[in-house]
Short mmCIF file of C-alpha atoms in Angstrom, two decimals:
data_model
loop_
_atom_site.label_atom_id
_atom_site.label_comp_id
_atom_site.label_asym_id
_atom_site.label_seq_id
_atom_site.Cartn_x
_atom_site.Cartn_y
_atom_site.Cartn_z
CA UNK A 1 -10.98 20.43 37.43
CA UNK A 2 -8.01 17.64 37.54
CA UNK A 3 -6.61 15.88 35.06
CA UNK A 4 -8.46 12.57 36.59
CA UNK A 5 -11.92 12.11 34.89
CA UNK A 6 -14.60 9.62 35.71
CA UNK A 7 -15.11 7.84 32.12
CA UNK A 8 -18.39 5.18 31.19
CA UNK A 9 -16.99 3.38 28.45
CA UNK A 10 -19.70 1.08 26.60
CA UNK A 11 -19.33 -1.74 24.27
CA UNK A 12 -21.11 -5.02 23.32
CA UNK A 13 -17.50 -6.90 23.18
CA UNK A 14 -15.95 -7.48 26.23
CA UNK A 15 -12.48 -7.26 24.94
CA UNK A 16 -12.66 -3.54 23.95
CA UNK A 17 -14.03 -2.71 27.29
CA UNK A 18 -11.47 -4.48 28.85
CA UNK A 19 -8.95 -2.85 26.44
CA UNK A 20 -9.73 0.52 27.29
CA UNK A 21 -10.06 0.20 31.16
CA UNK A 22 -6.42 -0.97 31.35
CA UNK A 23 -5.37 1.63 29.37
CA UNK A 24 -7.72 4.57 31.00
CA UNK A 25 -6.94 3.64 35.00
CA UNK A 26 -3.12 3.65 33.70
CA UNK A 27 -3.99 7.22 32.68
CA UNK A 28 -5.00 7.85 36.43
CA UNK A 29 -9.11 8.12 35.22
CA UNK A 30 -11.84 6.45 37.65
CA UNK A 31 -13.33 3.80 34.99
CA UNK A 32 -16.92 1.76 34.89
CA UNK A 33 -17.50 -0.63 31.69
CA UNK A 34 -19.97 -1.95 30.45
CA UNK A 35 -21.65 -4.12 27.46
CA UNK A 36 -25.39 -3.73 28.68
CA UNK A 37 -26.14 -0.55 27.14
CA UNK A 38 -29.79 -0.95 29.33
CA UNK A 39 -27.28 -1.11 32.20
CA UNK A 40 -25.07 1.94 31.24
CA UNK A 41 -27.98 4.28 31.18
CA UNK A 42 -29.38 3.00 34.23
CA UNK A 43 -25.43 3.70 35.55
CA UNK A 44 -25.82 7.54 34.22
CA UNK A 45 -29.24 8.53 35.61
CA UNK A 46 -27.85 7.63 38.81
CA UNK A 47 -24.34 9.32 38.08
CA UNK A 48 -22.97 11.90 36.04
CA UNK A 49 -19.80 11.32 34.03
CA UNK A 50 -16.76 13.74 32.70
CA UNK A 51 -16.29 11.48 29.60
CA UNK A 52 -18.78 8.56 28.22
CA UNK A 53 -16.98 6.10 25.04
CA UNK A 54 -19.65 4.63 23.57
CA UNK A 55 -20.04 1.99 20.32
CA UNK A 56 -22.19 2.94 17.77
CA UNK A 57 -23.93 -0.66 16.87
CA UNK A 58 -25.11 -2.40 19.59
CA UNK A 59 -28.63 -4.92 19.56
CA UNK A 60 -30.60 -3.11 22.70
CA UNK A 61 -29.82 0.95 22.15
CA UNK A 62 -26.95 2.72 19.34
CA UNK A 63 -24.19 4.41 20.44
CA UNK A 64 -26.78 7.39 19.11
CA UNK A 65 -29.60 7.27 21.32
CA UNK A 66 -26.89 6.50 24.37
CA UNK A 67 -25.78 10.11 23.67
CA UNK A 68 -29.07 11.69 23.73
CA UNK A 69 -29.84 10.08 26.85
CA UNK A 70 -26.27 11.45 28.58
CA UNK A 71 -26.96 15.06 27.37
CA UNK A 72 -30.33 14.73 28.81
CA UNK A 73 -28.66 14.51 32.12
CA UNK A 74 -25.74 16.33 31.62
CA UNK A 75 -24.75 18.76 28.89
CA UNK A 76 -21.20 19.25 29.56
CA UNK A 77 -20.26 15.32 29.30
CA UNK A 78 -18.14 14.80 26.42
CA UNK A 79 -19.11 11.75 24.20
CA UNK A 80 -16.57 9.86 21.98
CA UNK A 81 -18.33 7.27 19.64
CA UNK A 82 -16.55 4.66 18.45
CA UNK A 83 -17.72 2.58 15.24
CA UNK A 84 -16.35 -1.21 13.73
CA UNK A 85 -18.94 -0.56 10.79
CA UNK A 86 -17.94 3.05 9.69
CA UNK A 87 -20.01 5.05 7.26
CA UNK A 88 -19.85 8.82 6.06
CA UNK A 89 -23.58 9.34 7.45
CA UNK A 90 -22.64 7.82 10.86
CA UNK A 91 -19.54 10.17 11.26
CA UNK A 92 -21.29 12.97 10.65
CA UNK A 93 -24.64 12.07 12.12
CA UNK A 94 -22.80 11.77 15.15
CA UNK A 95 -20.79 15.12 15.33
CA UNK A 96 -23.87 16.99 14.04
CA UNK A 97 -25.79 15.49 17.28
CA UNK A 98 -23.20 16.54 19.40
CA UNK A 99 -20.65 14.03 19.94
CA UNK A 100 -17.26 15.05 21.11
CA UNK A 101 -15.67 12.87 18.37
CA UNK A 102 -15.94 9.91 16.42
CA UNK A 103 -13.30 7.11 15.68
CA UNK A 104 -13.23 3.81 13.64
CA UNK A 105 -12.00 0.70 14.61
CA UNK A 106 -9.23 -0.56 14.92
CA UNK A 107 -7.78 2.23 17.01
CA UNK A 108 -4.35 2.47 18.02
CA UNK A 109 -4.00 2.96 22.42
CA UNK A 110 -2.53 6.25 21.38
CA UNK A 111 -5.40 7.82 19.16
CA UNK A 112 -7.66 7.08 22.03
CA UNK A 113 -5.13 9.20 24.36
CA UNK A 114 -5.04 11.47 22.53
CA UNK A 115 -8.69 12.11 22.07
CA UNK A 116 -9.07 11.67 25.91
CA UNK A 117 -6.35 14.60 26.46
CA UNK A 118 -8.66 17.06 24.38
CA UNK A 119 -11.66 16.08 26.19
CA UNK A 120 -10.20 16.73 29.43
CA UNK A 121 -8.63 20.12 28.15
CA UNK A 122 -12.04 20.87 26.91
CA UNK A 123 -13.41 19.86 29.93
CA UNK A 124 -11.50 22.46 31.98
CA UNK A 125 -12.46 24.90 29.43
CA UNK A 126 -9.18 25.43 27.75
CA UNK A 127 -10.37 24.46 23.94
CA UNK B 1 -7.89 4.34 12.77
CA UNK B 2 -4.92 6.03 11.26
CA UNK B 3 -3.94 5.45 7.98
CA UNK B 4 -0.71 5.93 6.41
CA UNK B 5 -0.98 6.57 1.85
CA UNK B 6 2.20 5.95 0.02
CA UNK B 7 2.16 8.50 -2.88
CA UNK B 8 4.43 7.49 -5.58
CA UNK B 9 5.76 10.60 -7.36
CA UNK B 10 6.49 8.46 -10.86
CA UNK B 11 2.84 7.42 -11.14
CA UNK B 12 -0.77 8.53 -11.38
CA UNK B 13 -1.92 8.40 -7.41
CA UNK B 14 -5.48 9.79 -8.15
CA UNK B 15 -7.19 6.24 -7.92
CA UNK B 16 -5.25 5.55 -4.64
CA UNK B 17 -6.25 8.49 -3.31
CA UNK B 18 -9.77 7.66 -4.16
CA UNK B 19 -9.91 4.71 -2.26
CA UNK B 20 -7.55 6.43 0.96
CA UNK B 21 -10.52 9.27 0.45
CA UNK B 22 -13.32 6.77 0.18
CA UNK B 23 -12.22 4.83 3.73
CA UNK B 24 -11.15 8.00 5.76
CA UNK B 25 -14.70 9.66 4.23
CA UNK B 26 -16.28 7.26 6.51
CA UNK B 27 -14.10 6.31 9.41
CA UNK B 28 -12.43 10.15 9.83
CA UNK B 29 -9.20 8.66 10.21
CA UNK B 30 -6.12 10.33 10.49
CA UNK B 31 -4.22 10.23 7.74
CA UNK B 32 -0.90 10.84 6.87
CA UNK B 33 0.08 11.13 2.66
CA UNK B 34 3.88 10.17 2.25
CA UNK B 35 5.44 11.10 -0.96
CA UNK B 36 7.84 8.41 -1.92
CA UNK B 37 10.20 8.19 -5.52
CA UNK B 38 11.38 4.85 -6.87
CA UNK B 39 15.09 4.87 -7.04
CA UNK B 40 15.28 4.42 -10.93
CA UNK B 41 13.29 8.30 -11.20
CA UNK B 42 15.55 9.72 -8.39
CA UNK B 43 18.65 9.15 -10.32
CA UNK B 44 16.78 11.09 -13.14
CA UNK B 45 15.97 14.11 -10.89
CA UNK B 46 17.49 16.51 -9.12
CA UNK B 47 18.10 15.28 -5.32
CA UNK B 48 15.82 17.03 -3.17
CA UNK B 49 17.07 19.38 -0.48
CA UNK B 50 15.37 21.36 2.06
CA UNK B 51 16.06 24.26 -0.63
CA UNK B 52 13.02 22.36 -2.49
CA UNK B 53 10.62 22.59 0.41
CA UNK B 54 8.49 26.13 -0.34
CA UNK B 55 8.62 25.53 -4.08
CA UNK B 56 6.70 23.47 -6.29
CA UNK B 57 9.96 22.63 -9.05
CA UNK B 58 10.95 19.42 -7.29
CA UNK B 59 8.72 16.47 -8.87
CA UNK B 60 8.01 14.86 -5.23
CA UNK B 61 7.11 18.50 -4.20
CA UNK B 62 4.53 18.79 -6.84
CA UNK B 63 3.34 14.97 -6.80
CA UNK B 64 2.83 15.50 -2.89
CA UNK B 65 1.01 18.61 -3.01
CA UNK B 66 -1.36 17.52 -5.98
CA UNK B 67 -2.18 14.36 -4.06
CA UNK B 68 -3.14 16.50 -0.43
CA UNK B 69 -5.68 18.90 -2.93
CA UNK B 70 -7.22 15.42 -4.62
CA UNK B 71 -7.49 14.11 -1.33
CA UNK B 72 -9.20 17.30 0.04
CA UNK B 73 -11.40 17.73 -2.96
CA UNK B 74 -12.97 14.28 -2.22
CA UNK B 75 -14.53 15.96 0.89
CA UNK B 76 -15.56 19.38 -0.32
CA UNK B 77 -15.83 22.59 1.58
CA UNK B 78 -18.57 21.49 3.97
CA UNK B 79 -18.59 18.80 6.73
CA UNK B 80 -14.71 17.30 6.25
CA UNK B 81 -12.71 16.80 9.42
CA UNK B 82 -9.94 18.36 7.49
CA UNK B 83 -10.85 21.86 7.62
CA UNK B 84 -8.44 23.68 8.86
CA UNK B 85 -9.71 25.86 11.39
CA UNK B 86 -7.13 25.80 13.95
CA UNK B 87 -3.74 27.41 14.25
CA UNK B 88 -1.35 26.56 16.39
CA UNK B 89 2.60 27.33 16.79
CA UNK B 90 5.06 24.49 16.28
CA UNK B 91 8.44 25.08 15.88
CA UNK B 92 10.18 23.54 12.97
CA UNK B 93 13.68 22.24 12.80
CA UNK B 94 14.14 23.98 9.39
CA UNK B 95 18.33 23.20 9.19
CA UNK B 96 20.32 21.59 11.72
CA UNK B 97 20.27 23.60 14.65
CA UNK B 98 17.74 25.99 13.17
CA UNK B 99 14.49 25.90 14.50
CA UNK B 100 11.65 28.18 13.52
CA UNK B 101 8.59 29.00 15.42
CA UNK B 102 5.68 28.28 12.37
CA UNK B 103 2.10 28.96 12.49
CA UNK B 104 0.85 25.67 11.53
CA UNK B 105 -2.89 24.92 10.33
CA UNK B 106 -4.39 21.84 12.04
CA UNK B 107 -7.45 19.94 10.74
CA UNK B 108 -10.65 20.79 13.04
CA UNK B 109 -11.36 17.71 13.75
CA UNK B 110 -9.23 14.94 12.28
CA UNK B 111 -5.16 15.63 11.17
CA UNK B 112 -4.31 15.18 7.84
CA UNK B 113 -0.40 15.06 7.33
CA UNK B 114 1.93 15.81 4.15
CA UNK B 115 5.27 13.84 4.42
CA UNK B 116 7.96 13.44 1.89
CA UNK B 117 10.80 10.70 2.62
CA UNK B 118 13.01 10.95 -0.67
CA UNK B 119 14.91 7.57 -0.79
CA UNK B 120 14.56 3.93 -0.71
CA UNK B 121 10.84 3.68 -1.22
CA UNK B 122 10.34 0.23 0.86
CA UNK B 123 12.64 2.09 3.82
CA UNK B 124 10.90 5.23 3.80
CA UNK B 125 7.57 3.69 4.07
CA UNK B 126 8.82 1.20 6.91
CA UNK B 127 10.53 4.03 8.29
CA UNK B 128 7.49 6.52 8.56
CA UNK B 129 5.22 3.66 10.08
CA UNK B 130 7.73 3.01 12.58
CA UNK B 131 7.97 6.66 13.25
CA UNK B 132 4.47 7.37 13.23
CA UNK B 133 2.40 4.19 13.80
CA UNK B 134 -0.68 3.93 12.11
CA UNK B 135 -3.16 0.58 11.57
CA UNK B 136 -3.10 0.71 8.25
CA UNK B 137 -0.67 1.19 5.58
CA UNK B 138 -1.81 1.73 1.76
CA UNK B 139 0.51 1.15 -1.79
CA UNK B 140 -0.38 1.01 -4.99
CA UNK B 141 -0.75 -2.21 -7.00
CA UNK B 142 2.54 -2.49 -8.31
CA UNK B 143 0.83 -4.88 -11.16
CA UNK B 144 -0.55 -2.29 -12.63
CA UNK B 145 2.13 -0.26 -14.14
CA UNK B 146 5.77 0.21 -13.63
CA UNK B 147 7.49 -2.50 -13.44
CA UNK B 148 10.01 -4.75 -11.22
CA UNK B 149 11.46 -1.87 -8.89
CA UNK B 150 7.71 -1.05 -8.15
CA UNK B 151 6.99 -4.77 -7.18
CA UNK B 152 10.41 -4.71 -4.80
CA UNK B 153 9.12 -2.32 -2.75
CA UNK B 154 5.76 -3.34 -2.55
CA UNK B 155 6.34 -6.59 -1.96
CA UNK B 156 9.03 -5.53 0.57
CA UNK B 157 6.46 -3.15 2.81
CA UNK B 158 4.34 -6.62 2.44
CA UNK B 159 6.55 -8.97 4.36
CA UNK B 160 8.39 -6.93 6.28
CA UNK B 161 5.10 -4.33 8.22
CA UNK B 162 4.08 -4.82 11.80
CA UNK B 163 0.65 -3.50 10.63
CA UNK B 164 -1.50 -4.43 7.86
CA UNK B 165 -1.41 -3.20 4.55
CA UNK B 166 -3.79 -2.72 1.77
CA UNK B 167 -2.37 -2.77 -1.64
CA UNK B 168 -5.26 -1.07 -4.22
CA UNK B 169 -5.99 -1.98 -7.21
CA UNK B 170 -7.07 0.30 -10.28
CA UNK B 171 -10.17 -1.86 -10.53
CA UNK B 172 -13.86 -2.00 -10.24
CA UNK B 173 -15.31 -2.15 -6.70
CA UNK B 174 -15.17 -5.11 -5.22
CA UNK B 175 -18.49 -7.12 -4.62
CA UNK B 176 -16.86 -9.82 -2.43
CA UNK B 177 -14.23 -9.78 0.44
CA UNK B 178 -12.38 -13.59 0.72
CA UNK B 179 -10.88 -13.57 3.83
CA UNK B 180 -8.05 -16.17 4.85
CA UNK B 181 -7.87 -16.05 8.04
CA UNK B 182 -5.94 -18.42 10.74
CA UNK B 183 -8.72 -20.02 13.11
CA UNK B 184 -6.65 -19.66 16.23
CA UNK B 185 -4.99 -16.18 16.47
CA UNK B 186 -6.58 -13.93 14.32
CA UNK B 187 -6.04 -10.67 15.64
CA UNK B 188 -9.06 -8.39 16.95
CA UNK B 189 -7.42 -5.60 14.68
CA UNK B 190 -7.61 -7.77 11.62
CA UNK B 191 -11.54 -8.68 12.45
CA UNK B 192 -12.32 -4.49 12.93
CA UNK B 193 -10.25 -4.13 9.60
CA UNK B 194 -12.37 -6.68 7.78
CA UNK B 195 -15.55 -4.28 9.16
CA UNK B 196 -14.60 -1.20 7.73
CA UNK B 197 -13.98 -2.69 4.36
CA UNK B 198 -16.76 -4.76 4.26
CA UNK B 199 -19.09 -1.41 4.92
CA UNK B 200 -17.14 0.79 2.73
CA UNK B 201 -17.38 -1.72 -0.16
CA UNK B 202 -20.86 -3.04 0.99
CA UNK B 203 -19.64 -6.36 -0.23
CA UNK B 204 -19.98 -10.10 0.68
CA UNK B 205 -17.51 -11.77 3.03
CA UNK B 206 -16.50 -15.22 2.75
CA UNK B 207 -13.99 -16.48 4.97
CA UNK B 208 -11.83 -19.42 3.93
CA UNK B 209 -10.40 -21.36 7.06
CA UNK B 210 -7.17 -23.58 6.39
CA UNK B 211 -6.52 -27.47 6.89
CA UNK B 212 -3.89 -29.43 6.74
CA UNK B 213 -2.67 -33.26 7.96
CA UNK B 214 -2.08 -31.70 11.45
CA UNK B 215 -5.52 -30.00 11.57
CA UNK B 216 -8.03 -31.63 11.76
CA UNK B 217 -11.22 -30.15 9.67
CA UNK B 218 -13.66 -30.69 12.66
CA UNK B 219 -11.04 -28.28 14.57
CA UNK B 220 -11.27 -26.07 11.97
CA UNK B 221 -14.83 -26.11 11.95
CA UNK B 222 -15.40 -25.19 15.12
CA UNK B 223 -13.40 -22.14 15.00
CA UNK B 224 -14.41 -20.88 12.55
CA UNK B 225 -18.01 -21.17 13.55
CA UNK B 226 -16.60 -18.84 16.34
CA UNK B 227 -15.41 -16.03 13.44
CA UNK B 228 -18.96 -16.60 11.78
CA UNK B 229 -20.28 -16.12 15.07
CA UNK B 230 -18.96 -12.66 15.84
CA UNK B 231 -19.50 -11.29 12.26
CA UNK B 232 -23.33 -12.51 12.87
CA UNK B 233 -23.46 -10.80 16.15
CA UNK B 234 -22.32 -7.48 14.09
CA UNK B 235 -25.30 -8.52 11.52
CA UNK B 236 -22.57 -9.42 8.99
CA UNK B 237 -23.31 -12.80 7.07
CA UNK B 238 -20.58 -14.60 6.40
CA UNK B 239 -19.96 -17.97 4.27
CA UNK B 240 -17.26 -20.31 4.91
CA UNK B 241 -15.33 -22.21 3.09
CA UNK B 242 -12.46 -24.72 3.97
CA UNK B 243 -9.36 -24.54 2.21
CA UNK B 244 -6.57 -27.49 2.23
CA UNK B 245 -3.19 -26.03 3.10
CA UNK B 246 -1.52 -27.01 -0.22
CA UNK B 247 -4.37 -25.90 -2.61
CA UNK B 248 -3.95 -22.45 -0.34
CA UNK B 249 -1.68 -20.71 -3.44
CA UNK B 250 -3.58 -21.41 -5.69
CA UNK B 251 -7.05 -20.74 -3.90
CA UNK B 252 -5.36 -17.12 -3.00
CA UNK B 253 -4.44 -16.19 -6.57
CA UNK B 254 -8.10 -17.37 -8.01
CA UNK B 255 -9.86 -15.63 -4.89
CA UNK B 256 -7.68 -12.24 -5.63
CA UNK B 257 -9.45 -11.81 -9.26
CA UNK B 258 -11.84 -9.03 -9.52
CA UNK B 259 -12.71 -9.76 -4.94
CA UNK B 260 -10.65 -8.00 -2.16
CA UNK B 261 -8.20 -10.82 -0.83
CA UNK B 262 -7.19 -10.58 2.67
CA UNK B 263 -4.89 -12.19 4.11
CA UNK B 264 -4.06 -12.70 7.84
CA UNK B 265 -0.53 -12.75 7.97
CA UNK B 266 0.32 -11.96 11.80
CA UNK B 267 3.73 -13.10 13.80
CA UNK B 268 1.73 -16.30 14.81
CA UNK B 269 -0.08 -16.94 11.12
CA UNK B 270 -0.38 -20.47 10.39
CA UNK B 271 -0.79 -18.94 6.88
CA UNK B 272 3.11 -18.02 7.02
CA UNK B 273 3.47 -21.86 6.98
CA UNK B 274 1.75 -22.57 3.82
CA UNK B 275 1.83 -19.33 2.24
CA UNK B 276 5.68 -18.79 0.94
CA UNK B 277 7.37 -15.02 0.14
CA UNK B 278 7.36 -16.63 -3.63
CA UNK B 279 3.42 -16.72 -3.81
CA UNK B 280 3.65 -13.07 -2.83
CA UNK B 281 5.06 -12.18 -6.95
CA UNK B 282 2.18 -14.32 -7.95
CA UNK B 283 -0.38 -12.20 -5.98
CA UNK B 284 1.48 -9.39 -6.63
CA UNK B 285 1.69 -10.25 -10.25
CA UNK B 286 -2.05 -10.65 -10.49
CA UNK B 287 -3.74 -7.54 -12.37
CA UNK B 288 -6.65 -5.97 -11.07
CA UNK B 289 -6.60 -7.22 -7.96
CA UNK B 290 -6.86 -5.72 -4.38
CA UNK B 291 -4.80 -7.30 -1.05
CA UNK B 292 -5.24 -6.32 2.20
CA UNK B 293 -2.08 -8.26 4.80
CA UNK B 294 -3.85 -8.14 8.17
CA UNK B 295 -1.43 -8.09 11.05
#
């Protein structure tokens, strides 16, 4: 595969979503936000995505049950969760459930690069 | 989040390393351990030169190394990001000109990094966050033990950090967070930081908004309904408090007893106004407390 991946990145603030779109079409990626997680879901039964972001606490769904509903329709989909109300039970609740990996806000534009790069390499089956 | 530790090679670092241990234990943030010496216990020891670097005789050496295996053993052997499960090759200046190709263990997950910047404490700790930015930078409470040098640098990595900084106290766990936070500018950083601490501490938050003759308290309110608004969105219940901008010294040193004071102290702080460098020593000054700059 390219290095260009189609990314869902889902948060109940607007300004993170925003924040990471202007950062991940910089990196050349094909972006969709949103801060419905209803609407995200809807988005991924109709389309299958190379990298979902997800936050954890949100009112209608968690950033938890969001992931079991993208490996339902895709297994190879990496998930990165990404948490403002961190706790040692959530981090490894969500690696043990299969997410790709798990970071705390605030997150520097880097660390979020960075975690996209391994995804992709993983992706193309390098890692 | 990334985190940058300041070990301090003249002083216990285990409760430090607690709390450091404590907040990347739930966010798995990268962290990076910096061993730093005061300039009154380098004069006492012998410099240290890349000679130092495999042995454990150097004090910063052994101070560094004892710090990574307390911060480790906080984890244990199962389920820490740290593990290090992956090898990779990195070469390694190790003299000028020199390089060496090194097989270099990685953490599986999340990295955990040893640095040592002998020198000028306040510099090196500047120094490694402008090398290697991170959103958080952590120092001891300089209150607690060892003097005026100790306060220097503190104070100096205070004032003069793009990012925010949490100074830890050797205290009890704080029940309450007081937050003073400008109404206007408050960054979105700050707001996360305030998150993480409030979970890790499971504590109370009470934000304390400013006034002063050119602000007008009905301004005020109204912002700071806005702050209240997003912590009750993140099921976070906040109280709020109005503080005039004079009494703000004074509120800040009572607030820092026994609670986690933070500050928001960014380029466009209003707090930079009424809060002066002076009332830093007084904060600094005050024992058993914790401060957290936001930036």
């Amino acid at each position: 595969m390219s290095d260009t991946c189609t990314i869902l990145v889902l948060d109940d603030e607007p300004i993170v979503g925003e924040r990471l779109k202007s950062l991940l079409l910089k990196e050349g990626h094909l972006v969709e936000v949103y801060t419905d997680p209803l609407k995200a879901v809807g988005r991924m039964e109709e389309q299958e995505f190379d990298i979902v972001i997800s936050d954890i606490r949100m009112r209608e769904m968690d950033g938890i049950q969001v992931m079991k509903h993208v490996f339902q329709k895709s297994k190879k989909t990496k998930v990165i969760l990404i948490t403002g109300y961190a706790t040692l039970e959530l981090a490894r609740e969500s690696l043990t459930k299969g997410a790709f990996d798990f970071i705390a806000k605030p997150f520097k534009s880097k660390e979020i690069r960075t975690t996209i790069n391994r995804a992709v390499e993983a992706l193309k089956g390098n890692t | 989040m990334k985190i940058l530790a300041a070990l301090d090679s003249s002083r216990d670092n285990s409760y430090i390393l607690k709390e450091v241990a404590r907040l990347a234990a739930n966010t798995w943030a990268d962290v990076t351990l910096l061993g730093i010496e005061p300039e009154s216990v380098s004069a006492q020891q012998p410099p240290f030169t890349k000679m130092d670097r495999r042995t454990e005789d150097h004090p910063l050496v052994t101070s560094l190394r004892q710090g990574r295996s307390l911060f480790l053993k906080h984890f244990g052997d199962d389920g820490s990001p740290y593990t290090h499960t992956t090898v990779t090759s990195e070469l390694v200046e190790v003299e000028r000109g020199l390089w060496e190709d090194l097989q270099v263990c990685r953490g599986s997950i999340k990295r955990l990094n040893s640095r040592l910047r002998p020198g000028n404490p306040g510099r090196a700790i500047l120094d490694e966050a402008r090398h290697s930015p991170c959103d958080l930078i952590v120092v001891a409470n300089s209150s607690a033990a060892g003097g005026p040098e100790l306060t220097k640098y503190v104070k100096k990595v205070i004032l003069d950090a793009d990012t925010s900084v949490w100074m830890v106290a050797e205290s009890k766990t704080p029940h309450r967070i007081v937050a003073c936070l400008d109404h206007d500018n408050v960054s979105q950083p700050s707001l996360e930081l305030i998150n993480q601490m409030v979970t890790l501490y499971s504590a109370d938050l009470e934000i304390a908004g400013l006034t002063s003759k050119d602000v007008l308290a009905g301004d005020v309110d109204h912002r700071m309904a806005e702050i209240v608004k997003y912590y009750a969105e993140n099921q976070i219940k906040a109280l709020v408090r109005l503080v005039e901008g004079s009494r703000l010294e004074t509120f800040a040193t009572q607030a820092a007893h026994g609670n986690l004071l933070a500050l928001w102290m960014g380029k466009k702080s209003l707090l930079s106004r009424f809060f002066h460098p002076r009332a830093v020593d007084k904060l600094l000054g005050v024992a058993e407390s914790s401060l957290l700059i936001l930036r």
